[in-house]
CSV table of C-alpha atoms and ligand atoms in Angstrom, one decimal:
chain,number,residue,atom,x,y,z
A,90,UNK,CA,-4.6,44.0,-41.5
A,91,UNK,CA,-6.7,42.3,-38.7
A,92,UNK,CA,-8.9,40.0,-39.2
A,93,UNK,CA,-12.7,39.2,-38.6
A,94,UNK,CA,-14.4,36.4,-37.3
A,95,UNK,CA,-18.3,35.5,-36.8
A,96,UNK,CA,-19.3,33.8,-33.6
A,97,UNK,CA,-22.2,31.9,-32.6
A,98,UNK,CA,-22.5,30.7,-29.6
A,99,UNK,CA,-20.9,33.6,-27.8
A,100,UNK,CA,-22.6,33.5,-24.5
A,101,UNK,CA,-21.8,29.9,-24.1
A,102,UNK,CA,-18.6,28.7,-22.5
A,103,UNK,CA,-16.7,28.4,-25.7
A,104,UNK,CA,-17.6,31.3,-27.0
A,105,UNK,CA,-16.4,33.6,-24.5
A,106,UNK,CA,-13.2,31.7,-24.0
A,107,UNK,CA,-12.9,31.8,-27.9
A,108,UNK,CA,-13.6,35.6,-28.2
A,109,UNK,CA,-11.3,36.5,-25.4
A,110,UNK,CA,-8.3,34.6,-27.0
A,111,UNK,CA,-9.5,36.2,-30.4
A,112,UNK,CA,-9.3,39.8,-29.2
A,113,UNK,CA,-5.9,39.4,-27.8
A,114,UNK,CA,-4.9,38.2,-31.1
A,115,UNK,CA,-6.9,41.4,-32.9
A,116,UNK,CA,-9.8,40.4,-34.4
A,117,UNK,CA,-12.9,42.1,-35.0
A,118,UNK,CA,-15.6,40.3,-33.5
A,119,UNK,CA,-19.0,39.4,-34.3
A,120,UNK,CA,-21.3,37.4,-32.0
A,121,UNK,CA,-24.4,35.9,-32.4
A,122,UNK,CA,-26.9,36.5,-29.8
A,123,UNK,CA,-30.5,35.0,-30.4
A,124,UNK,CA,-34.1,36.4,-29.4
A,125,UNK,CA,-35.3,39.8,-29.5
A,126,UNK,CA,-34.7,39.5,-25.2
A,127,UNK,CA,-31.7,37.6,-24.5
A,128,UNK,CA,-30.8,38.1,-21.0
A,129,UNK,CA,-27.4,37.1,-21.6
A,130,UNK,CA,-27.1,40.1,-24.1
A,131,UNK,CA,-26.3,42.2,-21.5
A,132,UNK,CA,-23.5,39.4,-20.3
A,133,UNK,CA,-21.9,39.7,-23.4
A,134,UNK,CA,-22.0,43.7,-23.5
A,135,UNK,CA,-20.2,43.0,-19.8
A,136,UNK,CA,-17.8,40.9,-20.0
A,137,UNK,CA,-16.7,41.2,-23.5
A,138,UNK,CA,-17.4,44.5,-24.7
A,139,UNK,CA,-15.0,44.3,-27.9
A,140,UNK,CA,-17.6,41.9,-29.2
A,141,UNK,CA,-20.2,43.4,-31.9
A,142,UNK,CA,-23.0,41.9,-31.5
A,143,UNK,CA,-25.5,40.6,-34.0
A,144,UNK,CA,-28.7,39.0,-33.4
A,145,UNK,CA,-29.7,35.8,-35.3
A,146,UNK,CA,-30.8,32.0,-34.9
A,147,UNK,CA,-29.1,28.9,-35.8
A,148,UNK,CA,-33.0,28.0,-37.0
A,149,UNK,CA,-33.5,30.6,-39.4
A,150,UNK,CA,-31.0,30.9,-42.3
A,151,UNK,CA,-32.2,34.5,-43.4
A,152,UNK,CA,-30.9,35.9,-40.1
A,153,UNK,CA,-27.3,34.3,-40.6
A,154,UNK,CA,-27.3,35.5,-44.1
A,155,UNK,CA,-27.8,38.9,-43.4
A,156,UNK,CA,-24.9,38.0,-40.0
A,157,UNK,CA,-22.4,37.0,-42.9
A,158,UNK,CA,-23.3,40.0,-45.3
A,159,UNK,CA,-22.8,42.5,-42.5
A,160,UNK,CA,-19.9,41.3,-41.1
A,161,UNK,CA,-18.4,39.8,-43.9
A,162,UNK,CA,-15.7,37.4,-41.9
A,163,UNK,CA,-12.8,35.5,-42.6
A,164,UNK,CA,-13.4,33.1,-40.2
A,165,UNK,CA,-16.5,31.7,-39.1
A,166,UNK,CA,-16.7,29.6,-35.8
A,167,UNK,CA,-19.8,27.8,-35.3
A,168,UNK,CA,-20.4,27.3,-31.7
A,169,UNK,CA,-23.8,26.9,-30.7
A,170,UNK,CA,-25.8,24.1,-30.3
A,171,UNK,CA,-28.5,22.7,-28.1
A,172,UNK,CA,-25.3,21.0,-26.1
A,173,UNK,CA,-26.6,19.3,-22.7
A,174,UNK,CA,-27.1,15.6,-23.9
A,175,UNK,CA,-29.4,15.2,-21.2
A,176,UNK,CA,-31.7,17.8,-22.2
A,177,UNK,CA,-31.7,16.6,-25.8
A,178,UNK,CA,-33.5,13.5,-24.7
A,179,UNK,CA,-36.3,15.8,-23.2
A,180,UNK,CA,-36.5,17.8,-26.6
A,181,UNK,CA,-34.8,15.6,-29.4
A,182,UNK,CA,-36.7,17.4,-31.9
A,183,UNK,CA,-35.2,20.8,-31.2
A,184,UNK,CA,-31.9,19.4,-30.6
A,185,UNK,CA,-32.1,17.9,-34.3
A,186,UNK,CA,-33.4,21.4,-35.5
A,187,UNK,CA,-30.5,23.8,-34.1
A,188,UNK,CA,-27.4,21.1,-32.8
A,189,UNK,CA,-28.0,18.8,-36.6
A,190,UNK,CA,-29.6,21.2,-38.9
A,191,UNK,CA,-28.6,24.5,-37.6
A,192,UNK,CA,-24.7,23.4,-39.3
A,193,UNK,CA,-26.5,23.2,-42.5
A,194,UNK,CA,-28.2,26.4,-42.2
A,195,UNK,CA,-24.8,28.1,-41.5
A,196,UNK,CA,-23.2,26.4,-44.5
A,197,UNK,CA,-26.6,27.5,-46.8
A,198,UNK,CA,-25.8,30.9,-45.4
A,199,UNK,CA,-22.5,31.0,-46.2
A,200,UNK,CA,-23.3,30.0,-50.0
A,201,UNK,CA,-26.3,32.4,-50.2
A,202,UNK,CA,-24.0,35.1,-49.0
A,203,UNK,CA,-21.4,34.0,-51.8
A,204,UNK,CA,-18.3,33.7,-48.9
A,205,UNK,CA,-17.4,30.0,-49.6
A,206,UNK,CA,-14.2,31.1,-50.7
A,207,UNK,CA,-13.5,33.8,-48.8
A,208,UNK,CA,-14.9,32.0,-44.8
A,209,UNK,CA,-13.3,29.3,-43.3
A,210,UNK,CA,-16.1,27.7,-41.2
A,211,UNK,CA,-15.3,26.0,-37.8
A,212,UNK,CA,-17.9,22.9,-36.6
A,213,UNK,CA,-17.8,22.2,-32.9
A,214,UNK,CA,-18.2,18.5,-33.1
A,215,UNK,CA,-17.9,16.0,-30.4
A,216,UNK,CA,-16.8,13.3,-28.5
A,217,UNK,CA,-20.3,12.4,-27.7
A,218,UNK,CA,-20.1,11.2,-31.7
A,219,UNK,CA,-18.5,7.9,-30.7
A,220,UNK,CA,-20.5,6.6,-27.9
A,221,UNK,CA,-18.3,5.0,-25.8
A,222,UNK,CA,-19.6,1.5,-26.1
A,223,UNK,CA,-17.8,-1.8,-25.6
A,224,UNK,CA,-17.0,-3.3,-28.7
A,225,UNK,CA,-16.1,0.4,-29.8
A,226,UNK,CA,-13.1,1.7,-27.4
A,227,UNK,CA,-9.8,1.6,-29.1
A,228,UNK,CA,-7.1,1.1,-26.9
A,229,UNK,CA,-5.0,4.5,-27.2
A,230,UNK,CA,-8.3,6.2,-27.1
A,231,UNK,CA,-10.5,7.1,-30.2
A,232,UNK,CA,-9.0,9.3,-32.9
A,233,UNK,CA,-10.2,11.2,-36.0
A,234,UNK,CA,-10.7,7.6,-37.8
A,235,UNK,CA,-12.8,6.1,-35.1
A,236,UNK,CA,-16.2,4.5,-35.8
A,237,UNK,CA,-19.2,6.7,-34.8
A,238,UNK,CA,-22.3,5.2,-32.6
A,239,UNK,CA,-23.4,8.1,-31.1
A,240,UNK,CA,-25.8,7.8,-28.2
A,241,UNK,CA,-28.4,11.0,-27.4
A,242,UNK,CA,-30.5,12.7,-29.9
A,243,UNK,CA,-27.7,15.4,-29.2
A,244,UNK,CA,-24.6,13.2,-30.3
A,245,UNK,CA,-26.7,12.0,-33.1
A,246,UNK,CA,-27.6,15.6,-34.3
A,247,UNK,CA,-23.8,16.1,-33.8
A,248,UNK,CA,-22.7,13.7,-36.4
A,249,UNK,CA,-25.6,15.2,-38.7
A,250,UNK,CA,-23.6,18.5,-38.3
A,251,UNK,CA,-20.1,16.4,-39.1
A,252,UNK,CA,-21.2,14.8,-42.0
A,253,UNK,CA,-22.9,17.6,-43.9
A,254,UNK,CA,-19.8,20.4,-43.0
A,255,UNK,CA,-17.7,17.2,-44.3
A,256,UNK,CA,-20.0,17.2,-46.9
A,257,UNK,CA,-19.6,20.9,-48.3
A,258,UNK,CA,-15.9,20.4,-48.0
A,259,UNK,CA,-15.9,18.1,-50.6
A,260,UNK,CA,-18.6,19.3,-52.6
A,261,UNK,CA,-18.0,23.1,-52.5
A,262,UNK,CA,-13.8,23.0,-52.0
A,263,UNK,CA,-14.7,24.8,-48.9
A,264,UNK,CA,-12.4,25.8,-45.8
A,265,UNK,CA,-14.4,23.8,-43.4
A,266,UNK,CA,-12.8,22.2,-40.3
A,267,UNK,CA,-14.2,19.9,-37.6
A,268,UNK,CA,-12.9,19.8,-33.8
A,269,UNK,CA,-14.0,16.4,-32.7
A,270,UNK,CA,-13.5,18.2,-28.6
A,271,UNK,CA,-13.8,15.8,-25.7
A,272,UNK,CA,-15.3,17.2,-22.5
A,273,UNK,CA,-13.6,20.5,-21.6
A,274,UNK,CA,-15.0,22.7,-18.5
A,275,UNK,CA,-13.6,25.5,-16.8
A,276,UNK,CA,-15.1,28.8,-14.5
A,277,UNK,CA,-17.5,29.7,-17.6
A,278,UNK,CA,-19.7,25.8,-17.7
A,279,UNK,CA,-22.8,26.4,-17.0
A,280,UNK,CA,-24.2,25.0,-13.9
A,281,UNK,CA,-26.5,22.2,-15.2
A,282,UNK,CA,-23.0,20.2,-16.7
A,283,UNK,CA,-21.5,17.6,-14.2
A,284,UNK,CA,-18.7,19.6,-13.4
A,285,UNK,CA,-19.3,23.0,-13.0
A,286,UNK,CA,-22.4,21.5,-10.8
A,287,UNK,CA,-20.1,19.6,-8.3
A,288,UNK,CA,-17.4,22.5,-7.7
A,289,UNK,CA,-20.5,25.2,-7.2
A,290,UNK,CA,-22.0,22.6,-4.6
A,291,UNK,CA,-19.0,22.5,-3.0
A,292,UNK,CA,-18.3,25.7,-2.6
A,293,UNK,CA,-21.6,26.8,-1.7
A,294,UNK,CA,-21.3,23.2,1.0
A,295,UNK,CA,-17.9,25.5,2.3
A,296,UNK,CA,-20.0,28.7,2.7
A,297,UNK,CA,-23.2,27.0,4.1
A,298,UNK,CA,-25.3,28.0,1.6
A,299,UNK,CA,-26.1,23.9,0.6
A,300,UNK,CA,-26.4,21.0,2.3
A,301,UNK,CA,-25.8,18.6,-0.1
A,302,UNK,CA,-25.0,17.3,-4.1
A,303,UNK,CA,-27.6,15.2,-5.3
A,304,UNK,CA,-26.1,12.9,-8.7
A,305,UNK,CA,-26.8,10.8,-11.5
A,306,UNK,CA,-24.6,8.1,-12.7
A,307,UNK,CA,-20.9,8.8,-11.2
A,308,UNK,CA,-19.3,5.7,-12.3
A,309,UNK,CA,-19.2,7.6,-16.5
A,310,UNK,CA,-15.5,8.5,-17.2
A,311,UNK,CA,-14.6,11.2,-19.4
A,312,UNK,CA,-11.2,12.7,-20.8
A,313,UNK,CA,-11.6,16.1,-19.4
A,314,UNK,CA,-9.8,19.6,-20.1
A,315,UNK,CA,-10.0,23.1,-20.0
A,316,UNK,CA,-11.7,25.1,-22.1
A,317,UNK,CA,-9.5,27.8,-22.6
A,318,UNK,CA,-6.6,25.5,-24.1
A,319,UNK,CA,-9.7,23.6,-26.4
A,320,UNK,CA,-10.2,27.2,-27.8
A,321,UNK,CA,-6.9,27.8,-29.0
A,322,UNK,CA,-7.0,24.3,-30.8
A,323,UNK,CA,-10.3,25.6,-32.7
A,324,UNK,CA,-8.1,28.8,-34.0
A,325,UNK,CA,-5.0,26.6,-34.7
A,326,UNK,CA,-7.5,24.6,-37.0
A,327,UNK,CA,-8.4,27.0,-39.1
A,328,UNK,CA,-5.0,29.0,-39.5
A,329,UNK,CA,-4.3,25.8,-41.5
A,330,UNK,CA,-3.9,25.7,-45.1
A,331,UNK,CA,-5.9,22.8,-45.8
A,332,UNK,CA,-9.0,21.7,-43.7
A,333,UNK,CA,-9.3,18.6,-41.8
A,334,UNK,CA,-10.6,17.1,-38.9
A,335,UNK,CA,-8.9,16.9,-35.4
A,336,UNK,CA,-9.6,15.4,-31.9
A,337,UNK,CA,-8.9,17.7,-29.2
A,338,UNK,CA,-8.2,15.7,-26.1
A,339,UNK,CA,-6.2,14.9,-22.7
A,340,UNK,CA,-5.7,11.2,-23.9
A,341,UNK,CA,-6.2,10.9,-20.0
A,342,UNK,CA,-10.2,9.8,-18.3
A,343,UNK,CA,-11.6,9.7,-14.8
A,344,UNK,CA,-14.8,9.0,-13.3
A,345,UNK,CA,-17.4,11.9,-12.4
A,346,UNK,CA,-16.8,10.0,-8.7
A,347,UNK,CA,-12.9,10.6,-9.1
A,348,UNK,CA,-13.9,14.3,-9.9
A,349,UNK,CA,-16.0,14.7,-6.3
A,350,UNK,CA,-13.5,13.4,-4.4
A,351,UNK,CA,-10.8,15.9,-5.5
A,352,UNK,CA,-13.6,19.0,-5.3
A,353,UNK,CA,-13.9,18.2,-2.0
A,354,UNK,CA,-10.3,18.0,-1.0
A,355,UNK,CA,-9.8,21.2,-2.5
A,356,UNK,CA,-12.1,22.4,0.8
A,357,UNK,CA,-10.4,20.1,3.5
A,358,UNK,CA,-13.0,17.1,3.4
A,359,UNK,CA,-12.2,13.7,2.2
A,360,UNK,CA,-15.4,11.8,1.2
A,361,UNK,CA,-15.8,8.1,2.1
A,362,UNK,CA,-18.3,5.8,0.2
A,363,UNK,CA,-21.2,4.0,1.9
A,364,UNK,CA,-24.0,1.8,0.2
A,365,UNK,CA,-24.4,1.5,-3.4
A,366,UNK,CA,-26.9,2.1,-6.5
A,367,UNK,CA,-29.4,4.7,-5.7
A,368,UNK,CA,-28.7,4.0,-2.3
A,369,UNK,CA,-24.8,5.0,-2.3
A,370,UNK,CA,-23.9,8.5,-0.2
A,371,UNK,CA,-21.1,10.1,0.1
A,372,UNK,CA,-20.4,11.2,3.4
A,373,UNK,CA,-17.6,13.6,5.3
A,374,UNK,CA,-14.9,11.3,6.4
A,375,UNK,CA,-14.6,13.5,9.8
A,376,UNK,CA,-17.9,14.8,11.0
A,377,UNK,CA,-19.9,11.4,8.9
A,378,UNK,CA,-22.1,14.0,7.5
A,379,UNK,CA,-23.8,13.0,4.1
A,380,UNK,CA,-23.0,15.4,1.7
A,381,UNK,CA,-23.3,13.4,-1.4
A,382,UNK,CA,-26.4,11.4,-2.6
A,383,UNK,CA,-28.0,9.6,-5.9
A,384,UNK,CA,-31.2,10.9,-7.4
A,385,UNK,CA,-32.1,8.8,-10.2
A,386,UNK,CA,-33.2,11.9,-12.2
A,387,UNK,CA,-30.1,12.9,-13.4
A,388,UNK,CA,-30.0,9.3,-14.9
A,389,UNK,CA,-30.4,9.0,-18.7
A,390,UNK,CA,-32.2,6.8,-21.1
A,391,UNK,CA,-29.0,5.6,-22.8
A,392,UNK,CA,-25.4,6.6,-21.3
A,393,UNK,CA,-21.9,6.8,-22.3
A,394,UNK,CA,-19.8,4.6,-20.1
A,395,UNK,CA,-16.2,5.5,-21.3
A,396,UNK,CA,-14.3,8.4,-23.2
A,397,UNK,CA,-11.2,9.0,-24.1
A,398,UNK,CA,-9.7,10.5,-27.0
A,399,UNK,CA,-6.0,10.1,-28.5
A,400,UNK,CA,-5.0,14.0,-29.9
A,401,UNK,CA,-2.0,12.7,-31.6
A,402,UNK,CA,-2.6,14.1,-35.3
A,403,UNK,CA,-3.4,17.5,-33.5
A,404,UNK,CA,-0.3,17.8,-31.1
A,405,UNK,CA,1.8,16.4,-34.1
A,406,UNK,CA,-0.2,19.1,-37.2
A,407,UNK,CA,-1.2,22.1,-35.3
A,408,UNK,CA,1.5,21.8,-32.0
A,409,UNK,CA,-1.6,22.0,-29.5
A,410,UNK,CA,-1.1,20.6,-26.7
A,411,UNK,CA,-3.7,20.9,-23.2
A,412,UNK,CA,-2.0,22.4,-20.7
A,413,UNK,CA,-4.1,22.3,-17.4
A,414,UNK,CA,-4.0,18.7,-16.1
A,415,UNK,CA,-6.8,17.1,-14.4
A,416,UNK,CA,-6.0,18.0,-11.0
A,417,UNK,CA,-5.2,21.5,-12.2
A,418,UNK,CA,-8.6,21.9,-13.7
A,419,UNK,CA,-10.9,20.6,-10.6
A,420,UNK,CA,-8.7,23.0,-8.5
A,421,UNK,CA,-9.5,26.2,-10.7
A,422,UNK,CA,-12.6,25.4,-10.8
A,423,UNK,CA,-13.7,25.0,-7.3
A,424,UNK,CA,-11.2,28.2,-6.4
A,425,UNK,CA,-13.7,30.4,-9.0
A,426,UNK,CA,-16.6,29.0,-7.2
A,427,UNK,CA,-15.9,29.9,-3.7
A,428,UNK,CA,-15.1,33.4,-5.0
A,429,UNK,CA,-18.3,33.5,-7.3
A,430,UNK,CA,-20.6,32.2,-4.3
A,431,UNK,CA,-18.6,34.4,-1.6
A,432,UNK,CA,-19.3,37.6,-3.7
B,103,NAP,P1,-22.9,26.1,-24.3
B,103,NAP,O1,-22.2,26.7,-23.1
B,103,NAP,O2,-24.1,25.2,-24.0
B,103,NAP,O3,-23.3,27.2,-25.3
B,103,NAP,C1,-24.2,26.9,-26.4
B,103,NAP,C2,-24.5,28.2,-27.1
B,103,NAP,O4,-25.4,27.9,-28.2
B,103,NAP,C3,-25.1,29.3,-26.3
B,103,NAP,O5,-24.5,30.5,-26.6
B,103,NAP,C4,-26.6,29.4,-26.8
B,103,NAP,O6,-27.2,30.6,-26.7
B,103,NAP,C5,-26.4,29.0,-28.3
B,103,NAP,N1,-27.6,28.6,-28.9
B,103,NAP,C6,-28.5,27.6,-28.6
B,103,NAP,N2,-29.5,27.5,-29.4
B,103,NAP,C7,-29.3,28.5,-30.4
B,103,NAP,C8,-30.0,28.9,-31.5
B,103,NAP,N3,-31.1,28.4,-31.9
B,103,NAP,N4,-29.5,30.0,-32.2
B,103,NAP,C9,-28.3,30.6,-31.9
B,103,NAP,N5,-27.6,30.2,-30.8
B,103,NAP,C10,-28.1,29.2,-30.0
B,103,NAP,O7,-21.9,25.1,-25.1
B,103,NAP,P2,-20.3,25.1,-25.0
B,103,NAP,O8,-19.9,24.2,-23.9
B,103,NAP,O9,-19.7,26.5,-25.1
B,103,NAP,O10,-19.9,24.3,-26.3
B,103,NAP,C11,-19.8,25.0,-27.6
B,103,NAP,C12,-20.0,24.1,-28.7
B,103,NAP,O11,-19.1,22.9,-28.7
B,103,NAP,C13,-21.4,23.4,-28.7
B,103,NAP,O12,-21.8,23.3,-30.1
B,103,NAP,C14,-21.2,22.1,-28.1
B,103,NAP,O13,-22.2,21.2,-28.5
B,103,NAP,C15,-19.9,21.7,-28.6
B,103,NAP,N6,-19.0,20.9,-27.7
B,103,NAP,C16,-18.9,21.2,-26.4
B,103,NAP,C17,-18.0,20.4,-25.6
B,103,NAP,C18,-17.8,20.7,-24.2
B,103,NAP,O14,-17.2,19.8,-23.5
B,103,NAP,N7,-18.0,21.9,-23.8
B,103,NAP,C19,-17.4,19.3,-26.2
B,103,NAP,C20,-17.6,19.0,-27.6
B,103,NAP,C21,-18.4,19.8,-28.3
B,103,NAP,P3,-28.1,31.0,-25.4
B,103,NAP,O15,-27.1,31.5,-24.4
B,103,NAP,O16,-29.0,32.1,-25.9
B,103,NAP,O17,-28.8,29.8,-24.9
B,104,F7E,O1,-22.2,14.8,-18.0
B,104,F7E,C1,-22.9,12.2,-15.5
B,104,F7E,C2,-23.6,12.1,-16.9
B,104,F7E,O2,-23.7,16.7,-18.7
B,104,F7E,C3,-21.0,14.1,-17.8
B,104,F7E,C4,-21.4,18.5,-23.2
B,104,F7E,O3,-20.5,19.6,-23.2
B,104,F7E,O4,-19.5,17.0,-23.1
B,104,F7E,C5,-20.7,17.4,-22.4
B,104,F7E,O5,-21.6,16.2,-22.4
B,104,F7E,C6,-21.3,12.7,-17.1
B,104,F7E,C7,-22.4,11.9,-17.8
B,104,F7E,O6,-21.5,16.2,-19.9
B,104,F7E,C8,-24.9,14.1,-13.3
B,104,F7E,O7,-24.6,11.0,-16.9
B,104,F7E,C9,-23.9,12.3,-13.2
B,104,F7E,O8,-22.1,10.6,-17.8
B,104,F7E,O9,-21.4,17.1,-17.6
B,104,F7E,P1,-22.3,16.3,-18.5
B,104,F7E,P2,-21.6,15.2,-21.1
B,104,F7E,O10,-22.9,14.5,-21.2
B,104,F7E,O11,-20.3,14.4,-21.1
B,104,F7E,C10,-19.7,16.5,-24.5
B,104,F7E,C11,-18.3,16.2,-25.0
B,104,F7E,C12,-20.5,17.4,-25.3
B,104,F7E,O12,-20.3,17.5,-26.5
B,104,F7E,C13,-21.7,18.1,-24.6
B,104,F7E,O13,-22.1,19.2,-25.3
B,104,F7E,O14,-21.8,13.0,-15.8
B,104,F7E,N1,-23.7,12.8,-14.4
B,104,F7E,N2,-24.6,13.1,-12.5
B,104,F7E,C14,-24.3,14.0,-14.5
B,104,F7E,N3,-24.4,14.9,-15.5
B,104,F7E,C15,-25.1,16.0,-15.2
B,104,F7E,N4,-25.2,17.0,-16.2
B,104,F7E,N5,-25.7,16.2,-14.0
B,104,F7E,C16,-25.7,15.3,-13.0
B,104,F7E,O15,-26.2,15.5,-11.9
């Protein structure tokens, strides 16, 4: 018999990866859309029209109750958040409210609706959990037993939502899993996250539709992947007898400069580096044409220098492995983008 699984989050990137790799797997599906007038209701009826949609809000408990009691799921993947760390430091309260407490709203829900045995629960924690600072970066990258110092209302709201869904697993005996997931992008980011904004500059640069990328800080490294192999780690997780945690990661990091340099190559132009600070540009190798340049805006109050993750326990217990490199990913990403912006 197929099986069901509850979705929030399912007009974000994950969620539409996630529900895609469900349905070809043949689950029903159940996604949470909030608001009475979601635009991106009518993206999900689009794109992913197997998906039954409910609406509901990770703030209000009553409406995921009556999500659980009317799709009564085996699997429950909880994938929304407030999840731009940068915007958490403009709305931290908010960020606490849906990204920290929301997790403890869907685990009230579950209990109210009397499913803890019967729904494992998926938490989307995060790599933005351990911070990244000096005294804290183990050398094989940081693993499930890592110390936390998170570094955004948003990574601190995070490790709200780890420690309660830990929590309820050892209070409740509950099926609850947590996928500690290092930075994973693909053609479905949205536009206001590092990548997604460099490879749609660049292709809208290619079609003369821009005339430049204005950045933040380009010297943070992250262990990037795609999204669509982080989404079968997140199913892998809970087809598990036991619950646990895992880190889903490349065990590989690059600078958000590294990740400009190979967008543009991907168009023909190799970039060349003049100045530095907030005077630094980037400029066309060829025609000296600055196409890259620092606004101080997209700086934030407290950063995270360096991650990278070491996905050992998850290659070795659930045989995931990423399978787009690096290289691979910038590449797809910059290819959708010209064909998005040409359209
Ligand atoms: P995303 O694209 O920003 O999607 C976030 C989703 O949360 C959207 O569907 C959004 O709905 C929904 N949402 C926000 N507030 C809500 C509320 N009050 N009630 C119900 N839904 C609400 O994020 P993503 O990249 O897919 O990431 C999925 C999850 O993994 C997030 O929890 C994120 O924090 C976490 N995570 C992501 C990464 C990564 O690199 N992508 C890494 C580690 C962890 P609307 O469309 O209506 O705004
Ligand atoms: O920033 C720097 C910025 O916003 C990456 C979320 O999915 O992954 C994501 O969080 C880096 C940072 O992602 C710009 O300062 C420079 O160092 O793409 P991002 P993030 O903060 O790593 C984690 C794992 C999550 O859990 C989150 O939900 O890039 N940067 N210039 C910039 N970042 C942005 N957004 N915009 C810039 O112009």
């Amino acid at each position: 018999m197929s099986k069901t699984a509850l979705v929030t989050g399912i007009t974000g990137q994950d969620g539409r990866h996630l529900a895609e790799l469900l349905n070809e797997k043949g689950y029903k599906i159940y996604g949470i859309v909030r608001g009475q007038h979601n635009p991106k209701r009518r993206l999900v009826e689009e794109t992913m029209p197997y998906v039954n949609i409910i609406e509901a809000d990770l703030i209000d408990v009553s409406s995921l109750t009556r999500a659980l009691t009317l799709s009564d799921p085996d699997e429950f993947y909880n994938l929304a958040a407030i999840s731009h760390v940068g915007y958490s430091f403009k709305d931290p309260i908010l960020t606490a409210e849906v990204t920290g407490k929301g997790v403890l709203n869907c685990l009230e829900a579950i209990r109210l609706a009397g499913k803890e045995k019967t729904t494992k629960f998926y938490q989307a924690s995060t790599s933005e959990m351990f911070g990244g600072l000096d005294y804290n970066r183990p050398d094989k990258g940081y693993d499930e037993k890592a110390i936390f110092h998170p570094r955004s209302p948003y990574g601190v709201a995070k490790l709200y939502g780890h420690w309660i869904a830990t929590n309820y697993r050892e209070s409740y005996d509950m099926h609850i899993s947590c996928g500690i997931l290092f930075n994973h992008e693909g053609e479905y980011r949205g536009l206001e996250f590092v990548t997604r904004k460099i490879s749609n500059a660049v292709a809208r640069i290619k079609l003369g539709k821009q005339d430049h990328l204005e950045l933040g800080n380009m010297d943070a490294k992250r262990d990037w992947g795609y999204a669509g192999d982080y989404v079968e780690g997140m199913w892998r997780m809970l087809q598990q007898e036991k619950p646990d945690d895992y880190v889903l990661a490349t065990g590989e990091t690059y600078t958000v400069r590294h990740f400009v340099e190979l967008a543009f190559k991907e168009i023909g132009i190799e970039i060349v580096w003049e100045g530095s600070g907030v005077s630094e540009v980037g400029k066309d190798n060829d025609s000296g044409k600055v196409l890259v340049k620092i606004n101080p805006d997209f700086y934030r109050p407290a950063e995270v220098d360096l991650l990278l993750g070491d996905p050992s326990k998850a290659e070795k217990v659930l045989g995931w492995k990423r399978k787009v490199d690096f290289p691979g990913l910038v590449k797809k990403m910059v290819e959708y983008d010209l064909g998005f912006e040409a359209s």
